[in-house]
PDB file of C-alpha atoms in Angstrom:
ATOM      1  CA  MET F   1     -13.599 -27.548  54.517  1.00 72.00           C
ATOM      2  CA  ALA F   2     -11.551 -24.759  55.270  1.00 80.00           C
ATOM      3  CA  GLN F   3      -8.061 -23.908  56.148  1.00 71.00           C
ATOM      4  CA  THR F   4      -5.306 -24.784  58.469  1.00 67.00           C
ATOM      5  CA  THR F   5      -4.757 -22.708  61.855  1.00 72.00           C
ATOM      6  CA  ASN F   6      -1.047 -21.125  59.928  1.00 63.00           C
ATOM      7  CA  LEU F   7      -1.121 -23.038  56.545  1.00 61.00           C
ATOM      8  CA  TYR F   8       1.391 -21.315  55.085  1.00 64.00           C
ATOM      9  CA  ASP F   9      -0.290 -20.885  51.345  1.00 62.00           C
ATOM     10  CA  SER F  10       0.064 -18.476  48.373  1.00 66.00           C
ATOM     11  CA  TYR F  11      -0.444 -15.805  49.497  1.00 73.00           C
ATOM     12  CA  ASP F  12       1.607 -15.495  52.431  1.00 67.00           C
ATOM     13  CA  SER F  13       4.740 -15.626  50.430  1.00 69.00           C
ATOM     14  CA  LYS F  14       6.214 -13.005  49.350  1.00 71.00           C
ATOM     15  CA  GLY F  15       9.746 -15.592  47.438  1.00 70.00           C
ATOM     16  CA  ASN F  16       7.464 -16.330  44.494  1.00 66.00           C
ATOM     17  CA  ARG F  17       9.097 -16.326  41.189  1.00 68.00           C
ATOM     18  CA  GLU F  18       6.206 -14.299  38.712  1.00 71.00           C
ATOM     19  CA  ASP F  19       4.545 -16.746  35.765  1.00 67.00           C
ATOM     20  CA  LEU F  20       5.362 -14.578  32.760  1.00 62.00           C
ATOM     21  CA  SER F  21       5.629 -16.281  29.296  1.00 70.00           C
ATOM     22  CA  ASP F  22       7.903 -16.093  27.072  1.00 63.00           C
ATOM     23  CA  ILE F  23       6.074 -15.031  24.188  1.00 68.00           C
ATOM     24  CA  ILE F  24       4.885 -12.091  23.462  1.00 64.00           C
ATOM     25  CA  TYR F  25       1.877 -12.152  20.947  1.00 68.00           C
ATOM     26  CA  ASN F  26       0.997  -8.649  18.088  1.00 69.00           C
ATOM     27  CA  ILE F  27      -1.380  -9.692  15.707  1.00 64.00           C
ATOM     28  CA  SER F  28      -1.404  -5.948  14.643  1.00 68.00           C
ATOM     29  CA  PRO F  29      -1.479  -6.375  10.054  1.00 67.00           C
ATOM     30  CA  THR F  30       2.249  -6.538   8.976  1.00 74.00           C
ATOM     31  CA  GLU F  31       0.713  -6.766   5.008  1.00 85.00           C
ATOM     32  CA  THR F  32       1.717  -4.302   2.205  1.00 88.00           C
ATOM     33  CA  PRO F  33      -0.120  -5.878  -0.799  1.00 90.00           C
ATOM     34  CA  LEU F  34       1.281  -2.848  -3.121  1.00 92.00           C
ATOM     35  CA  PHE F  35       4.685  -2.422  -1.543  1.00 92.00           C
ATOM     36  CA  GLN F  36       5.003  -6.327  -2.232  1.00 92.00           C
ATOM     37  CA  MET F  37       3.623  -6.422  -6.213  1.00 91.00           C
ATOM     38  CA  ALA F  38       5.057  -3.624  -7.215  1.00 92.00           C
ATOM     39  CA  GLY F  39       8.697  -4.125  -8.577  1.00 92.00           C
ATOM     40  CA  ARG F  40      11.785  -2.469  -7.651  1.00 93.00           C
ATOM     41  CA  THR F  41      13.862   0.251  -9.695  1.00 93.00           C
ATOM     42  CA  ARG F  42      16.691   2.213  -8.474  1.00 95.00           C
ATOM     43  CA  ALA F  43      15.955   6.207  -8.566  1.00 94.00           C
ATOM     44  CA  THR F  44      18.931   8.299  -8.027  1.00 95.00           C
ATOM     45  CA  ASN F  45      17.517  11.845  -7.932  1.00 95.00           C
ATOM     46  CA  PRO F  46      15.437  13.297  -4.826  1.00 95.00           C
ATOM     47  CA  MET F  47      12.968  13.261  -8.433  1.00 95.00           C
ATOM     48  CA  HIS F  48      12.482  10.325  -9.941  1.00 93.00           C
ATOM     49  CA  GLU F  49      11.702  11.057 -13.773  1.00 94.00           C
ATOM     50  CA  TRP F  50      10.577   8.690 -16.484  1.00 92.00           C
ATOM     51  CA  GLN F  51       8.694   8.519 -20.151  1.00 91.00           C
ATOM     52  CA  THR F  52       5.459   6.964 -21.229  1.00 90.00           C
ATOM     53  CA  ASP F  53       4.046   7.013 -24.349  1.00 88.00           C
ATOM     54  CA  SER F  54       1.068   6.249 -27.061  1.00 86.00           C
ATOM     55  CA  LEU F  55      -0.075   4.750 -29.949  1.00 85.00           C
ATOM     56  CA  ALA F  56      -1.381   5.900 -32.919  1.00 84.00           C
ATOM     57  CA  SER F  57      -5.606   5.665 -33.221  1.00 84.00           C
ATOM     58  CA  ALA F  58      -5.898   2.974 -35.943  1.00 86.00           C
ATOM     59  CA  SER F  59      -6.755   4.592 -38.776  1.00 85.00           C
ATOM     60  CA  THR F  60      -9.243   2.398 -41.268  1.00 87.00           C
ATOM     61  CA  SER F  61      -7.482   4.950 -44.304  1.00 87.00           C
ATOM     62  CA  ASN F  62      -3.847   3.745 -44.332  1.00 88.00           C
ATOM     63  CA  ALA F  63      -3.583   2.999 -48.275  1.00 90.00           C
ATOM     64  CA  LEU F  64      -0.984   4.174 -51.234  1.00 88.00           C
ATOM     65  CA  ILE F  65      -1.279   4.439 -54.727  1.00 90.00           C
ATOM     66  CA  GLU F  66       1.059   1.920 -56.142  1.00 90.00           C
ATOM     67  CA  GLY F  67       3.577   4.303 -56.991  1.00 87.00           C
ATOM     68  CA  ASP F  68       3.484   7.236 -54.706  1.00 92.00           C
ATOM     69  CA  GLU F  69       6.170   9.261 -53.443  1.00 90.00           C
ATOM     70  CA  TYR F  70       6.446   8.089 -49.511  1.00 89.00           C
ATOM     71  CA  ALA F  71       4.806  10.835 -47.424  1.00 88.00           C
ATOM     72  CA  LEU F  72       7.068  11.061 -42.884  1.00 88.00           C
ATOM     73  CA  SER F  73       4.716  10.982 -40.175  1.00 85.00           C
ATOM     74  CA  GLU F  74       5.257  13.187 -37.756  1.00 83.00           C
ATOM     75  CA  PRO F  75       5.783  11.070 -34.592  1.00 84.00           C
ATOM     76  CA  THR F  76       3.889  11.765 -30.961  1.00 86.00           C
ATOM     77  CA  ALA F  77       6.478  13.157 -29.026  1.00 88.00           C
ATOM     78  CA  THR F  78       6.967  10.422 -25.195  1.00 90.00           C
ATOM     79  CA  THR F  79       5.985  11.726 -22.546  1.00 90.00           C
ATOM     80  CA  ARG F  80       8.022  13.012 -18.801  1.00 93.00           C
ATOM     81  CA  VAL F  81       6.492  13.079 -15.326  1.00 94.00           C
ATOM     82  CA  ASN F  82       8.155  12.561 -11.764  1.00 94.00           C
ATOM     83  CA  ASN F  83       7.276  11.544  -8.537  1.00 95.00           C
ATOM     84  CA  ARG F  84       9.276  13.128  -5.733  1.00 96.00           C
ATOM     85  CA  THR F  85      11.712  10.515  -2.801  1.00 96.00           C
ATOM     86  CA  GLN F  86      10.332  11.025   0.055  1.00 96.00           C
ATOM     87  CA  ILE F  87      12.647   9.884   2.972  1.00 96.00           C
ATOM     88  CA  PHE F  88      10.268   7.431   5.696  1.00 95.00           C
ATOM     89  CA  THR F  89      11.730   7.671   9.380  1.00 95.00           C
ATOM     90  CA  LYS F  90      10.977   5.651  12.369  1.00 92.00           C
ATOM     91  CA  VAL F  91      13.882   6.505  15.502  1.00 92.00           C
ATOM     92  CA  TYR F  92      14.262   4.611  18.770  1.00 83.00           C
ATOM     93  CA  GLY F  93      16.267   3.939  21.954  1.00 86.00           C
ATOM     94  CA  THR F  94      16.254   2.569  24.997  1.00 82.00           C
ATOM     95  CA  SER F  95      18.510   2.606  27.694  1.00 80.00           C
ATOM     96  CA  GLU F  96      20.926  -0.103  28.704  1.00 79.00           C
ATOM     97  CA  SER F  97      19.783  -0.897  31.954  1.00 79.00           C
ATOM     98  CA  GLN F  98      16.490  -2.074  30.038  1.00 71.00           C
ATOM     99  CA  ARG F  99      19.084  -3.870  27.251  1.00 75.00           C
ATOM    100  CA  TRP F 100      21.326  -6.533  29.680  1.00 75.00           C
ATOM    101  CA  ILE F 101      18.552  -6.871  32.913  1.00 78.00           C
ATOM    102  CA  GLU F 102      16.465  -9.899  31.574  1.00 75.00           C
ATOM    103  CA  LYS F 103      13.461  -9.707  30.352  1.00 67.00           C
ATOM    104  CA  ALA F 104      10.777 -11.881  29.169  1.00 73.00           C
ATOM    105  CA  GLY F 105       9.987 -12.705  25.098  1.00 74.00           C
ATOM    106  CA  ARG F 106      13.350 -10.942  23.692  1.00 77.00           C
ATOM    107  CA  ALA F 107      16.768 -11.367  25.058  1.00 77.00           C
ATOM    108  CA  ASP F 108      17.804  -7.811  23.661  1.00 81.00           C
ATOM    109  CA  GLU F 109      15.493  -4.717  23.957  1.00 82.00           C
ATOM    110  CA  LEU F 110      17.261  -2.655  20.763  1.00 81.00           C
ATOM    111  CA  ALA F 111      17.063  -5.226  18.476  1.00 84.00           C
ATOM    112  CA  TYR F 112      13.290  -5.677  19.481  1.00 84.00           C
ATOM    113  CA  ILE F 113      12.608  -2.749  18.683  1.00 85.00           C
ATOM    114  CA  ARG F 114      14.086  -2.368  15.386  1.00 86.00           C
ATOM    115  CA  ALA F 115      13.013  -5.152  14.892  1.00 87.00           C
ATOM    116  CA  LYS F 116       9.692  -3.447  15.494  1.00 87.00           C
ATOM    117  CA  ALA F 117      10.503   0.197  13.890  1.00 90.00           C
ATOM    118  CA  ALA F 118      11.168  -2.527  10.419  1.00 89.00           C
ATOM    119  CA  LYS F 119       7.335  -3.868   9.703  1.00 90.00           C
ATOM    120  CA  GLU F 120       5.416  -0.188  11.351  1.00 91.00           C
ATOM    121  CA  LEU F 121       8.176   1.600   8.753  1.00 92.00           C
ATOM    122  CA  LYS F 122       6.909  -0.626   5.980  1.00 92.00           C
ATOM    123  CA  ARG F 123       3.209   0.307   7.083  1.00 93.00           C
ATOM    124  CA  ASP F 124       3.901   3.473   6.439  1.00 93.00           C
ATOM    125  CA  VAL F 125       5.556   3.251   2.879  1.00 94.00           C
ATOM    126  CA  GLU F 126       2.591   1.177   2.612  1.00 94.00           C
ATOM    127  CA  ALA F 127      -0.330   3.910   3.630  1.00 95.00           C
ATOM    128  CA  THR F 128       1.588   6.627   2.115  1.00 96.00           C
ATOM    129  CA  MET F 129       1.097   4.993  -1.635  1.00 96.00           C
ATOM    130  CA  LEU F 130      -2.907   4.611  -1.043  1.00 96.00           C
ATOM    131  CA  ASN F 131      -2.955   8.043   0.017  1.00 96.00           C
ATOM    132  CA  ASN F 132      -4.819  11.264  -1.902  1.00 96.00           C
ATOM    133  CA  GLN F 133      -1.084  12.296  -1.621  1.00 96.00           C
ATOM    134  CA  ALA F 134       0.091  15.059  -3.290  1.00 96.00           C
ATOM    135  CA  SER F 135       4.031  15.554  -4.778  1.00 96.00           C
ATOM    136  CA  VAL F 136       5.527  18.603  -2.894  1.00 96.00           C
ATOM    137  CA  ALA F 137       9.276  19.217  -4.132  1.00 94.00           C
ATOM    138  CA  GLY F 138      10.530  20.394  -0.478  1.00 93.00           C
ATOM    139  CA  ASN F 139      12.951  23.598   0.709  1.00 95.00           C
ATOM    140  CA  SER F 140      15.143  23.660   4.073  1.00 95.00           C
ATOM    141  CA  THR F 141      12.319  23.664   5.761  1.00 96.00           C
ATOM    142  CA  THR F 142       9.503  21.377   3.804  1.00 96.00           C
ATOM    143  CA  ALA F 143       9.072  17.535   3.657  1.00 95.00           C
ATOM    144  CA  ARG F 144      10.025  16.317  -0.329  1.00 95.00           C
ATOM    145  CA  LYS F 145       6.075  13.830  -0.023  1.00 96.00           C
ATOM    146  CA  LEU F 146       5.532  11.052  -3.367  1.00 96.00           C
ATOM    147  CA  GLY F 147       2.583  11.442  -4.889  1.00 96.00           C
ATOM    148  CA  GLY F 148      -0.054   8.223  -3.806  1.00 96.00           C
ATOM    149  CA  PHE F 149      -1.835   6.314  -6.666  1.00 97.00           C
ATOM    150  CA  PRO F 150      -5.333   7.586  -5.700  1.00 96.00           C
ATOM    151  CA  ALA F 151      -4.197  11.243  -7.148  1.00 96.00           C
ATOM    152  CA  TRP F 152      -1.778   9.482 -10.064  1.00 96.00           C
ATOM    153  CA  LEU F 153      -4.684   7.580 -11.541  1.00 96.00           C
ATOM    154  CA  ALA F 154      -6.897  10.272 -14.338  1.00 95.00           C
ATOM    155  CA  ALA F 155      -7.420   7.827 -17.482  1.00 94.00           C
ATOM    156  CA  ASN F 156      -9.801   5.421 -15.642  1.00 96.00           C
ATOM    157  CA  THR F 157     -11.914   6.647 -12.451  1.00 96.00           C
ATOM    158  CA  SER F 158     -15.770   6.392 -11.684  1.00 96.00           C
ATOM    159  CA  PHE F 159     -15.091   9.163  -8.997  1.00 95.00           C
ATOM    160  CA  GLY F 160     -18.923  10.977  -7.297  1.00 95.00           C
ATOM    161  CA  SER F 161     -20.324  14.208  -7.968  1.00 95.00           C
ATOM    162  CA  GLY F 162     -18.391  16.818  -7.540  1.00 95.00           C
ATOM    163  CA  GLY F 163     -14.994  15.041  -7.541  1.00 93.00           C
ATOM    164  CA  SER F 164     -12.379  15.504 -10.577  1.00 95.00           C
ATOM    165  CA  ASP F 165      -9.301  13.788 -11.997  1.00 94.00           C
ATOM    166  CA  ASN F 166      -5.710  15.861 -11.499  1.00 94.00           C
ATOM    167  CA  GLY F 167      -2.856  13.747 -11.877  1.00 93.00           C
ATOM    168  CA  PHE F 168       0.261  14.409 -12.671  1.00 91.00           C
ATOM    169  CA  SER F 169       0.473  18.583 -13.840  1.00 93.00           C
ATOM    170  CA  SER F 170       2.926  18.992 -16.824  1.00 90.00           C
ATOM    171  CA  GLY F 171       3.596  23.060 -15.774  1.00 90.00           C
ATOM    172  CA  THR F 172       3.642  22.812 -12.383  1.00 93.00           C
ATOM    173  CA  GLY F 173       6.069  18.900 -13.293  1.00 93.00           C
ATOM    174  CA  LEU F 174       3.798  17.561  -9.759  1.00 95.00           C
ATOM    175  CA  VAL F 175       1.181  15.866  -9.226  1.00 95.00           C
ATOM    176  CA  VAL F 176      -1.501  16.863  -7.798  1.00 96.00           C
ATOM    177  CA  ALA F 177      -4.436  15.422  -5.089  1.00 96.00           C
ATOM    178  CA  ARG F 178      -7.553  14.542  -6.249  1.00 95.00           C
ATOM    179  CA  THR F 179     -10.457  16.364  -5.521  1.00 95.00           C
ATOM    180  CA  ASN F 180     -13.286  14.146  -3.238  1.00 95.00           C
ATOM    181  CA  GLY F 181     -16.716  13.718  -4.643  1.00 94.00           C
ATOM    182  CA  THR F 182     -19.139  12.990  -2.859  1.00 94.00           C
ATOM    183  CA  GLU F 183     -19.271   9.355  -1.549  1.00 94.00           C
ATOM    184  CA  ARG F 184     -21.950   6.840  -2.685  1.00 94.00           C
ATOM    185  CA  SER F 185     -22.049   3.290  -3.228  1.00 94.00           C
ATOM    186  CA  PHE F 186     -19.765  -0.022  -5.243  1.00 94.00           C
ATOM    187  CA  THR F 187     -21.718  -1.135  -6.992  1.00 93.00           C
ATOM    188  CA  GLY F 188     -21.394  -3.711 -10.589  1.00 92.00           C
ATOM    189  CA  THR F 189     -21.452  -1.775 -12.662  1.00 94.00           C
ATOM    190  CA  LEU F 190     -18.856   1.244 -11.346  1.00 95.00           C
ATOM    191  CA  LEU F 191     -16.678  -1.410 -11.447  1.00 95.00           C
ATOM    192  CA  ASN F 192     -17.307  -2.535 -14.868  1.00 94.00           C
ATOM    193  CA  ALA F 193     -17.277   1.256 -16.242  1.00 95.00           C
ATOM    194  CA  VAL F 194     -13.269   0.958 -14.883  1.00 96.00           C
ATOM    195  CA  PHE F 195     -12.153  -2.225 -16.363  1.00 95.00           C
ATOM    196  CA  GLN F 196     -13.752  -1.334 -19.434  1.00 96.00           C
ATOM    197  CA  ASP F 197     -12.295   1.606 -19.707  1.00 95.00           C
ATOM    198  CA  ALA F 198      -9.132   0.033 -18.443  1.00 95.00           C
ATOM    199  CA  TRP F 199      -9.299  -1.644 -21.554  1.00 95.00           C
ATOM    200  CA  THR F 200     -10.492   1.101 -23.967  1.00 94.00           C
ATOM    201  CA  ASN F 201      -6.686   2.868 -23.408  1.00 92.00           C
ATOM    202  CA  GLY F 202      -5.134  -0.814 -23.224  1.00 91.00           C
ATOM    203  CA  GLY F 203      -5.162  -1.451 -20.355  1.00 92.00           C
ATOM    204  CA  ASN F 204      -4.712  -4.777 -18.594  1.00 94.00           C
ATOM    205  CA  PRO F 205      -5.224  -4.693 -15.270  1.00 95.00           C
ATOM    206  CA  SER F 206      -4.660  -7.832 -12.959  1.00 95.00           C
ATOM    207  CA  VAL F 207      -5.312  -6.904  -9.704  1.00 95.00           C
ATOM    208  CA  MET F 208      -8.385  -5.188  -7.150  1.00 95.00           C
ATOM    209  CA  LEU F 209      -6.937  -4.178  -4.138  1.00 96.00           C
ATOM    210  CA  ILE F 210      -9.442  -3.491  -1.980  1.00 94.00           C
ATOM    211  CA  GLY F 211     -10.244  -2.947   1.573  1.00 93.00           C
ATOM    212  CA  GLY F 212     -12.197  -4.715   3.546  1.00 91.00           C
ATOM    213  CA  LYS F 213     -15.552  -3.107   3.846  1.00 93.00           C
ATOM    214  CA  GLN F 214     -16.289  -2.631   0.245  1.00 92.00           C
ATOM    215  CA  LYS F 215     -15.055  -6.891   0.087  1.00 92.00           C
ATOM    216  CA  THR F 216     -18.591  -7.933   1.508  1.00 90.00           C
ATOM    217  CA  VAL F 217     -20.049  -5.350  -0.353  1.00 91.00           C
ATOM    218  CA  PHE F 218     -18.156  -7.003  -4.372  1.00 91.00           C
ATOM    219  CA  VAL F 219     -18.828 -10.359  -2.158  1.00 88.00           C
ATOM    220  CA  GLY F 220     -23.213  -9.426  -2.662  1.00 86.00           C
ATOM    221  CA  PHE F 221     -22.349  -8.633  -6.464  1.00 84.00           C
ATOM    222  CA  ASP F 222     -24.872 -10.427  -8.789  1.00 75.00           C
ATOM    223  CA  GLY F 223     -23.168 -13.261  -9.631  1.00 67.00           C
ATOM    224  CA  ILE F 224     -20.220 -13.294  -8.034  1.00 59.00           C
ATOM    225  CA  ALA F 225     -20.061 -15.474  -5.021  1.00 52.00           C
ATOM    226  CA  THR F 226     -23.957 -17.668  -3.963  1.00 57.00           C
ATOM    227  CA  PRO F 227     -23.010 -18.649  -0.372  1.00 54.00           C
ATOM    228  CA  ARG F 228     -22.722 -22.440  -0.917  1.00 55.00           C
ATOM    229  CA  HIS F 229     -22.151 -25.295   1.668  1.00 51.00           C
ATOM    230  CA  GLU F 230     -20.537 -28.372   0.680  1.00 56.00           C
ATOM    231  CA  VAL F 231     -21.742 -31.372   3.265  1.00 56.00           C
ATOM    232  CA  SER F 232     -18.786 -33.719   2.605  1.00 61.00           C
ATOM    233  CA  ASP F 233     -16.074 -31.263   4.840  1.00 67.00           C
ATOM    234  CA  LYS F 234     -18.602 -29.163   6.803  1.00 68.00           C
ATOM    235  CA  THR F 235     -17.164 -25.434   4.562  1.00 69.00           C
ATOM    236  CA  ILE F 236     -19.684 -22.180   4.069  1.00 68.00           C
ATOM    237  CA  TYR F 237     -18.174 -21.033   1.069  1.00 69.00           C
ATOM    238  CA  ASP F 238     -18.960 -17.361   0.541  1.00 68.00           C
ATOM    239  CA  THR F 239     -16.661 -15.014  -0.797  1.00 74.00           C
ATOM    240  CA  ALA F 240     -14.921 -14.621  -4.382  1.00 78.00           C
ATOM    241  CA  GLU F 241     -11.349 -14.307  -5.034  1.00 85.00           C
ATOM    242  CA  VAL F 242     -11.009 -14.584  -8.540  1.00 88.00           C
ATOM    243  CA  TYR F 243     -13.598 -11.769 -10.450  1.00 89.00           C
ATOM    244  CA  ILE F 244     -14.089 -12.501 -14.705  1.00 89.00           C
ATOM    245  CA  GLY F 245     -15.635  -9.948 -15.585  1.00 89.00           C
ATOM    246  CA  PRO F 246     -16.227  -8.555 -19.520  1.00 91.00           C
ATOM    247  CA  PHE F 247     -12.963  -6.850 -19.552  1.00 92.00           C
ATOM    248  CA  GLY F 248      -9.929  -9.823 -18.481  1.00 92.00           C
ATOM    249  CA  SER F 249      -9.601 -11.122 -15.160  1.00 93.00           C
ATOM    250  CA  LEU F 250      -8.964  -9.535 -11.585  1.00 93.00           C
ATOM    251  CA  LYS F 251      -7.839 -11.292  -8.510  1.00 94.00           C
ATOM    252  CA  VAL F 252      -8.301  -9.871  -5.412  1.00 93.00           C
ATOM    253  CA  MET F 253      -5.868  -9.113  -3.260  1.00 93.00           C
ATOM    254  CA  LEU F 254      -7.577  -7.750   0.246  1.00 94.00           C
ATOM    255  CA  ASP F 255      -5.316  -4.257   1.932  1.00 93.00           C
ATOM    256  CA  ARG F 256      -5.971  -3.085   5.242  1.00 92.00           C
ATOM    257  CA  HIS F 257      -4.063   0.559   4.649  1.00 93.00           C
ATOM    258  CA  ILE F 258      -6.830   1.757   1.907  1.00 94.00           C
ATOM    259  CA  ARG F 259      -7.808   4.967   2.895  1.00 91.00           C
ATOM    260  CA  GLN F 260     -10.647   5.675   4.790  1.00 88.00           C
ATOM    261  CA  THR F 261     -13.542   8.422   5.298  1.00 84.00           C
ATOM    262  CA  THR F 262     -15.120   7.262   8.197  1.00 84.00           C
ATOM    263  CA  SER F 263     -14.423   4.047   8.968  1.00 82.00           C
ATOM    264  CA  ILE F 264     -14.984   2.381   5.173  1.00 85.00           C
ATOM    265  CA  ASP F 265     -13.139   2.602   2.664  1.00 90.00           C
ATOM    266  CA  ARG F 266     -12.782   5.360  -0.244  1.00 94.00           C
ATOM    267  CA  ASP F 267     -10.701   3.295  -2.883  1.00 95.00           C
ATOM    268  CA  VAL F 268     -10.793   0.124  -5.188  1.00 96.00           C
ATOM    269  CA  PHE F 269      -7.838  -0.065  -7.250  1.00 97.00           C
ATOM    270  CA  LEU F 270      -7.899  -2.482 -10.560  1.00 97.00           C
ATOM    271  CA  VAL F 271      -3.855  -2.831 -11.097  1.00 96.00           C
ATOM    272  CA  ASP F 272      -1.758  -4.332 -13.283  1.00 96.00           C
ATOM    273  CA  PRO F 273       1.446  -4.522 -10.914  1.00 95.00           C
ATOM    274  CA  ASP F 274       3.621  -4.970 -14.155  1.00 95.00           C
ATOM    275  CA  TYR F 275       3.375  -0.208 -14.554  1.00 94.00           C
ATOM    276  CA  VAL F 276       4.027  -0.384 -11.039  1.00 95.00           C
ATOM    277  CA  LYS F 277       6.550   0.143  -9.121  1.00 94.00           C
ATOM    278  CA  VAL F 278       8.421   1.478  -6.212  1.00 94.00           C
ATOM    279  CA  ALA F 279      11.684   3.161  -7.166  1.00 94.00           C
ATOM    280  CA  ILE F 280      14.567   2.917  -3.841  1.00 94.00           C
ATOM    281  CA  GLY F 281      17.332   5.653  -3.484  1.00 94.00           C
ATOM    282  CA  ASP F 282      18.182   4.847  -0.496  1.00 92.00           C
ATOM    283  CA  ASP F 283      17.135   1.389   1.078  1.00 92.00           C
ATOM    284  CA  PHE F 284      15.449   0.191   4.366  1.00 91.00           C
ATOM    285  CA  HIS F 285      18.933   0.626   6.709  1.00 91.00           C
ATOM    286  CA  THR F 286      19.670   1.513  10.580  1.00 90.00           C
ATOM    287  CA  GLU F 287      22.351   4.415  12.368  1.00 90.00           C
ATOM    288  CA  GLU F 288      23.517   4.381  15.382  1.00 89.00           C
ATOM    289  CA  LEU F 289      22.695   7.408  16.236  1.00 87.00           C
ATOM    290  CA  ALA F 290      24.883   9.516  18.836  1.00 89.00           C
ATOM    291  CA  LYS F 291      24.631   8.539  22.447  1.00 86.00           C
ATOM    292  CA  VAL F 292      22.542  11.169  25.317  1.00 86.00           C
ATOM    293  CA  GLY F 293      23.221   9.737  28.179  1.00 86.00           C
ATOM    294  CA  HIS F 294      22.838   6.256  29.255  1.00 87.00           C
ATOM    295  CA  SER F 295      21.119   4.719  26.312  1.00 82.00           C
ATOM    296  CA  ASP F 296      21.354   4.038  22.904  1.00 83.00           C
ATOM    297  CA  ARG F 297      19.521   5.218  19.659  1.00 88.00           C
ATOM    298  CA  GLU F 298      18.570   4.620  16.176  1.00 88.00           C
ATOM    299  CA  ALA F 299      17.143   5.386  13.358  1.00 90.00           C
ATOM    300  CA  MET F 300      16.041   3.673  10.718  1.00 90.00           C
ATOM    301  CA  VAL F 301      15.573   5.069   7.559  1.00 92.00           C
ATOM    302  CA  VAL F 302      14.598   4.010   3.601  1.00 93.00           C
ATOM    303  CA  GLU F 303      13.769   7.426   0.415  1.00 95.00           C
ATOM    304  CA  LEU F 304      11.513   5.579  -1.967  1.00 94.00           C
ATOM    305  CA  THR F 305       8.594   7.046  -4.605  1.00 95.00           C
ATOM    306  CA  LEU F 306       5.948   4.908  -5.667  1.00 96.00           C
ATOM    307  CA  GLU F 307       6.395   5.287 -10.585  1.00 95.00           C
ATOM    308  CA  VAL F 308       3.183   4.784 -11.897  1.00 95.00           C
ATOM    309  CA  CYS F 309       4.641   3.626 -14.410  1.00 93.00           C
ATOM    310  CA  ASN F 310       1.689   4.389 -16.851  1.00 94.00           C
ATOM    311  CA  GLU F 311      -1.476   5.373 -14.960  1.00 95.00           C
ATOM    312  CA  ALA F 312      -3.373   4.037 -18.081  1.00 95.00           C
ATOM    313  CA  ALA F 313      -2.580   1.088 -16.937  1.00 95.00           C
ATOM    314  CA  HIS F 314      -4.586   1.147 -13.582  1.00 96.00           C
ATOM    315  CA  GLY F 315      -8.423   2.192 -13.033  1.00 96.00           C
ATOM    316  CA  LEU F 316      -9.835   3.667  -9.818  1.00 97.00           C
ATOM    317  CA  VAL F 317     -12.944   3.531  -8.427  1.00 96.00           C
ATOM    318  CA  THR F 318     -13.373   6.172  -5.269  1.00 96.00           C
ATOM    319  CA  ASP F 319     -15.997   8.104  -3.425  1.00 94.00           C
ATOM    320  CA  LEU F 320     -17.497   5.107  -1.429  1.00 94.00           C
ATOM    321  CA  ASN F 321     -18.922   4.754   1.384  1.00 90.00           C
TER     322      ASN F 321
END
């Protein structure tokens, strides 16, 4: 069949309205597990400080002679540690014309960009807290930086050959980035060794924070996740959401922002949520910037730091390939 001669069709028309959906599809992940599980506290100074302490070792010679004089035991002083607040920003703007033009999927361009900036800022905070980043005191030409979670952990860690723990330095008053070691495979032996260290030091981590690559390795550990098929609901189970080990149980929580080496998650964390906090000095807010020409501009700002209440409460298996 052929089209009738001189028929006016959609290919000839110049006035057809476009078909543009009013839904904007965005699948970029917005989860920030560490930021969300951490408690909240107040920072009142760019150098946010707190104290850690520990009990004396248990004694098997604690016996007093009847009628004897009491002898004082010298208590151990607390340890004073700190982390520096870091200012996170997102600056954005749009022309005034773009704000009044009728658009698909959003009414106000500036409000739409603002909502995106809030999500992006939270992801920046999560990625920074999980980065092996040294703390920086900052000055008039250098930005302050918080010490990241991997840099803090030193008591209960497993790292590759050539690696080392550095942690908080009482000498400099700063957190020192850890030294990376030779990468190796994630195994149940490494996991249980760190879990045991944490338990021995008095910690009770309850969350395993893990990236996608290492999660696929983890579910292959012996005794953890044997694939099974449920005939009743036609479902195959090949995962593990809780790990019950010799020293307790861990809720397995995926995090997309764990630092990577060549797209492979380098770290697996054992976290006690009671001993990690986000100390906020200046909470999330927007600031209207001075007008420049025919435009509207804003900045979204937050200043905060990571408070690792007692780093011995947590564990780290690092240098994974």
